[in-house]
Amino acid sequence: MTTMRERWKTEIVHSLHAMARDKGLSEVDLSADMLAFETPPRPDLGDLAVPLFPFAKLFRAAPAAIAVEVAARLGDREIGTCEAAGPYLNIRFARSAVVQQVLEAVMHEGDGFGRTDELSAQRIMIEFSCPNTNKPLHLGHLRNDILGESLSRILAANGAEVRKVNLINDRGVHICKSMLAYQRFGNGATPESEGIKSDHFVGAYYVRFNQWVKDDPSAENQAREMLQKWEAGDTEVMALWQQMNRWAIDGISETYRRTGISFDEIYYESKTYLSGRDEVLRGLQEGVFYREDDGSVWVDLEEINLDKKVLLRGDGTSLYLTQDIGTAIARHGDWPFDRLIYVVASEQRYHFAVLFHVLQKLGMEWGKDLFHLAYGMVNLPDGKMKSREGTVVDADELIAGLERMAAEEIRAKGREEEVGDVNQTAGDVALGALHYYLLQVNPIKDMVFDPRESISFNGNTGPYLQYTGARISTMLRKLGQGSSGSGSGSDRPESGGTVDYALLREDLEWELVKQIATFSDAVRTAGRQYSPSVLTGYLYELAKTFSRYYHDHPIAVEKDAAVRSARVALSRAVVQVLRNGCELIAVPFLHVM
RNA sequence: GCGCCCGUAGCUCAGCUGGAUAGAGCGUCGGACUUCGAAUCCGCAGGUCGCAGGUUCGAAUCCUGCCGGGCGUACCA
């Protein structure tokens, strides 16, 4: 379809030039760039619209008059027809050629359909998740995780070589707090002895610390002392730390497995913070930073209109910024990248502005290739999530709740038989609901997470996509067509190998073909904007169009065998695109639900 | 105070590099299952695109100011 667009572009530029010549105007300032292609507001107006306002000055004529003349010059041709509609030139493509080309491309490319070469030869590292080892994941992490995972897949689909990295935040005062509380109140309990998921077990002691500090303010100092012991390598502290970290990380990893999040490399702050300190000290020697009387090391950020910022505490221990410096340098050494994307909440904008600048001050010219994807906060309908007030939504609990709802729905519909493993399917539906809901909003915006709405299986949701895919799959399965693009051998039993695409004459069929053809545009745009929401929107539209089509037109039960074959071919293409798209937003594709 | 971000229908969100009457979903109300999955489909109602200027043939979209909300401005992360 892009070729079709290009051909029309050439034709239009041609006739505009001809017009200019005939009017005795020299062919100045008339370039193809002035042609803006748009989609007409209603499909019945055509497939492509060209506003002619920009040419009014050139021809000293009203855009509408130009439209009439261009339309007359172009007339009807092999590649379609065009007509003037006010100041617009509306174009209709010759359908059957496009239909054939698009559907055959989907068949041929299969799981690879929609890929672009936008970012080929680019090495992109993407950091996301970055959990603390003092508590389990919550809803905010889920947005982070799915943004990172989905974006990674999208960038890869645009041809980039992507490396997903995590950074386990396993050191710092906050980690010492849960350790301290455990040491004091734990009485040797273990996750096994208590029968709770290990990261939740650790998290309980972090909560316990915060209760304790209310009664005994000295707890804060004790935590700080423990951090110093930790940095000094105190045996007892290290042993405790290793034990509790193991628990936290094991539990968090289980959540990753459940949600389909994975990484190519995992970094640990406990291993990178020292090199960060070395870099800061080097900067100090080179005069890039300065030392205060109390021994703390600072950077003056006046040149980027920011304040002064601490890089090392007076007692010599590291800070968040210090370790991020070390981590970034280690990463660039491990895997030199063209771009590094940090998926981190927008509240840390300041931190990254400082980090990127400091790295460049330290002589890392690649500091300019770092990008902070600052995503908005997730709030609840009844207010903000606050850990202190106990209004955080725990990730595991949330997912379990969604699974329960999905399972109930499957039973209520009496579909246990068809589905087979109810829990497995319910789990996939829960994930589809969660991921779709979180991705459907533009990342930079704050969003409201409504648990009730997220589990609703009506409307603009993940389960709706899954349902549409499952219906098509079932239909194809019943025909012996299989719903997988990389067919199982017994494909097309009745078509004799050829499909007469000209039989797809319905407007909705044409709509579907056009939507399929623009899939790669959606993939490209999502990659450029770092926004999976472009894809959720695209897929929802596609599913909706197909649902309407399926409702109004017989496919598998169509009497005319030739028409049936053509419609089946179209359905196979739609389901292939749904599959490919769902893969990019980590919504499990279901053959039955 | 200063800096950054956001402000579209009752609610949750779309709206591509400015372009034809601003779109979905939910919710309300009303329709459609002897027919390929009704977790579906169709229809009605609902918006001075926060406000005011400016640029432009044309602004929800770009610029300026203001108002409202959020976040940041920690030897927390």
PDB file of N, CA, C and O in Angstrom, chain A residues 146-172:
ATOM      1  N   ILE A 146       6.092  -3.678  32.384  1.00  0.00           N
ATOM      2  CA  ILE A 146       5.448  -3.950  31.108  1.00  0.00           C
ATOM      3  C   ILE A 146       5.846  -2.902  30.066  1.00  0.00           C
ATOM      4  O   ILE A 146       5.962  -3.206  28.884  1.00  0.00           O
ATOM      5  N   LEU A 147       6.095  -1.677  30.503  1.00  0.00           N
ATOM      6  CA  LEU A 147       6.580  -0.664  29.573  1.00  0.00           C
ATOM      7  C   LEU A 147       7.934  -1.083  29.019  1.00  0.00           C
ATOM      8  O   LEU A 147       8.179  -1.028  27.811  1.00  0.00           O
ATOM      9  N   GLY A 148       8.806  -1.502  29.905  1.00  0.00           N
ATOM     10  CA  GLY A 148      10.143  -1.909  29.486  1.00  0.00           C
ATOM     11  C   GLY A 148      10.104  -3.128  28.585  1.00  0.00           C
ATOM     12  O   GLY A 148      10.750  -3.161  27.535  1.00  0.00           O
ATOM     13  N   GLU A 149       9.354  -4.111  28.980  1.00  0.00           N
ATOM     14  CA  GLU A 149       9.281  -5.342  28.208  1.00  0.00           C
ATOM     15  C   GLU A 149       8.677  -5.081  26.823  1.00  0.00           C
ATOM     16  O   GLU A 149       9.214  -5.504  25.797  1.00  0.00           O
ATOM     17  N   SER A 150       7.565  -4.385  26.806  1.00  0.00           N
ATOM     18  CA  SER A 150       6.882  -4.117  25.541  1.00  0.00           C
ATOM     19  C   SER A 150       7.740  -3.246  24.625  1.00  0.00           C
ATOM     20  O   SER A 150       7.883  -3.521  23.440  1.00  0.00           O
ATOM     21  N   LEU A 151       8.316  -2.206  25.197  1.00  0.00           N
ATOM     22  CA  LEU A 151       9.143  -1.319  24.392  1.00  0.00           C
ATOM     23  C   LEU A 151      10.337  -2.071  23.809  1.00  0.00           C
ATOM     24  O   LEU A 151      10.714  -1.854  22.657  1.00  0.00           O
ATOM     25  N   SER A 152      10.908  -2.971  24.586  1.00  0.00           N
ATOM     26  CA  SER A 152      12.025  -3.776  24.087  1.00  0.00           C
ATOM     27  C   SER A 152      11.599  -4.562  22.856  1.00  0.00           C
ATOM     28  O   SER A 152      12.317  -4.620  21.851  1.00  0.00           O
ATOM     29  N   ARG A 153      10.437  -5.174  22.957  1.00  0.00           N
ATOM     30  CA  ARG A 153       9.952  -5.968  21.827  1.00  0.00           C
ATOM     31  C   ARG A 153       9.666  -5.091  20.623  1.00  0.00           C
ATOM     32  O   ARG A 153       9.910  -5.476  19.480  1.00  0.00           O
ATOM     33  N   ILE A 154       9.132  -3.918  20.870  1.00  0.00           N
ATOM     34  CA  ILE A 154       8.817  -3.001  19.777  1.00  0.00           C
ATOM     35  C   ILE A 154      10.095  -2.517  19.085  1.00  0.00           C
ATOM     36  O   ILE A 154      10.175  -2.477  17.859  1.00  0.00           O
ATOM     37  N   LEU A 155      11.085  -2.166  19.878  1.00  0.00           N
ATOM     38  CA  LEU A 155      12.338  -1.687  19.292  1.00  0.00           C
ATOM     39  C   LEU A 155      12.997  -2.800  18.486  1.00  0.00           C
ATOM     40  O   LEU A 155      13.540  -2.569  17.408  1.00  0.00           O
ATOM     41  N   ALA A 156      12.926  -4.022  19.009  1.00  0.00           N
ATOM     42  CA  ALA A 156      13.492  -5.157  18.280  1.00  0.00           C
ATOM     43  C   ALA A 156      12.730  -5.371  16.974  1.00  0.00           C
ATOM     44  O   ALA A 156      13.325  -5.679  15.942  1.00  0.00           O
ATOM     45  N   ALA A 157      11.416  -5.191  17.010  1.00  0.00           N
ATOM     46  CA  ALA A 157      10.608  -5.355  15.803  1.00  0.00           C
ATOM     47  C   ALA A 157      10.931  -4.279  14.780  1.00  0.00           C
ATOM     48  O   ALA A 157      10.634  -4.416  13.597  1.00  0.00           O
ATOM     49  N   ASN A 158      11.556  -3.194  15.230  1.00  0.00           N
ATOM     50  CA  ASN A 158      11.982  -2.151  14.315  1.00  0.00           C
ATOM     51  C   ASN A 158      13.431  -2.354  13.877  1.00  0.00           C
ATOM     52  O   ASN A 158      14.055  -1.455  13.327  1.00  0.00           O
ATOM     53  N   GLY A 159      13.947  -3.525  14.166  1.00  0.00           N
ATOM     54  CA  GLY A 159      15.266  -3.879  13.668  1.00  0.00           C
ATOM     55  C   GLY A 159      16.432  -3.650  14.606  1.00  0.00           C
ATOM     56  O   GLY A 159      17.570  -3.975  14.264  1.00  0.00           O
ATOM     57  N   ALA A 160      16.184  -3.095  15.774  1.00  0.00           N
ATOM     58  CA  ALA A 160      17.288  -2.812  16.688  1.00  0.00           C
ATOM     59  C   ALA A 160      17.774  -4.085  17.376  1.00  0.00           C
ATOM     60  O   ALA A 160      17.035  -5.046  17.534  1.00  0.00           O
ATOM     61  N   GLU A 161      19.039  -4.050  17.742  1.00  0.00           N
ATOM     62  CA  GLU A 161      19.563  -5.107  18.610  1.00  0.00           C
ATOM     63  C   GLU A 161      19.344  -4.602  20.033  1.00  0.00           C
ATOM     64  O   GLU A 161      19.902  -3.572  20.418  1.00  0.00           O
ATOM     65  N   VAL A 162      18.501  -5.284  20.768  1.00  0.00           N
ATOM     66  CA  VAL A 162      18.083  -4.778  22.071  1.00  0.00           C
ATOM     67  C   VAL A 162      18.671  -5.621  23.197  1.00  0.00           C
ATOM     68  O   VAL A 162      18.711  -6.844  23.116  1.00  0.00           O
ATOM     69  N   ARG A 163      19.126  -4.949  24.225  1.00  0.00           N
ATOM     70  CA  ARG A 163      19.621  -5.648  25.404  1.00  0.00           C
ATOM     71  C   ARG A 163      18.849  -5.139  26.613  1.00  0.00           C
ATOM     72  O   ARG A 163      18.945  -3.966  26.988  1.00  0.00           O
ATOM     73  N   LYS A 164      18.077  -6.036  27.216  1.00  0.00           N
ATOM     74  CA  LYS A 164      17.261  -5.666  28.377  1.00  0.00           C
ATOM     75  C   LYS A 164      18.076  -5.864  29.644  1.00  0.00           C
ATOM     76  O   LYS A 164      18.600  -6.954  29.881  1.00  0.00           O
ATOM     77  N   VAL A 165      18.195  -4.826  30.429  1.00  0.00           N
ATOM     78  CA  VAL A 165      18.967  -4.955  31.656  1.00  0.00           C
ATOM     79  C   VAL A 165      18.155  -4.529  32.875  1.00  0.00           C
ATOM     80  O   VAL A 165      17.293  -3.659  32.806  1.00  0.00           O
ATOM     81  N   ASN A 166      18.460  -5.178  33.961  1.00  0.00           N
ATOM     82  CA  ASN A 166      17.823  -4.858  35.225  1.00  0.00           C
ATOM     83  C   ASN A 166      18.926  -4.398  36.164  1.00  0.00           C
ATOM     84  O   ASN A 166      20.096  -4.703  35.948  1.00  0.00           O
ATOM     85  N   LEU A 167      18.535  -3.648  37.157  1.00  0.00           N
ATOM     86  CA  LEU A 167      19.507  -3.235  38.163  1.00  0.00           C
ATOM     87  C   LEU A 167      18.880  -3.493  39.517  1.00  0.00           C
ATOM     88  O   LEU A 167      17.909  -2.835  39.888  1.00  0.00           O
ATOM     89  N   ILE A 168      19.416  -4.486  40.197  1.00  0.00           N
ATOM     90  CA  ILE A 168      18.844  -4.820  41.499  1.00  0.00           C
ATOM     91  C   ILE A 168      19.392  -3.862  42.545  1.00  0.00           C
ATOM     92  O   ILE A 168      20.590  -3.773  42.757  1.00  0.00           O
ATOM     93  N   ASN A 169      18.473  -3.151  43.135  1.00  0.00           N
ATOM     94  CA  ASN A 169      18.846  -2.170  44.140  1.00  0.00           C
ATOM     95  C   ASN A 169      18.989  -2.881  45.477  1.00  0.00           C
ATOM     96  O   ASN A 169      18.087  -2.908  46.294  1.00  0.00           O
ATOM     97  N   ASP A 170      20.151  -3.478  45.673  1.00  0.00           N
ATOM     98  CA  ASP A 170      20.326  -4.371  46.819  1.00  0.00           C
ATOM     99  C   ASP A 170      21.224  -3.796  47.902  1.00  0.00           C
ATOM    100  O   ASP A 170      21.747  -4.527  48.725  1.00  0.00           O
ATOM    101  N   ARG A 171      21.462  -2.512  47.854  1.00  0.00           N
ATOM    102  CA  ARG A 171      22.274  -1.913  48.926  1.00  0.00           C
ATOM    103  C   ARG A 171      21.740  -0.518  49.246  1.00  0.00           C
ATOM    104  O   ARG A 171      21.028   0.089  48.444  1.00  0.00           O
ATOM    105  N   GLY A 172      22.083  -0.047  50.415  1.00  0.00           N
ATOM    106  CA  GLY A 172      21.611   1.264  50.821  1.00  0.00           C
ATOM    107  C   GLY A 172      20.898   1.174  52.161  1.00  0.00           C
ATOM    108  O   GLY A 172      20.620   0.081  52.647  1.00  0.00           O
TER     109      GLY A 172
END
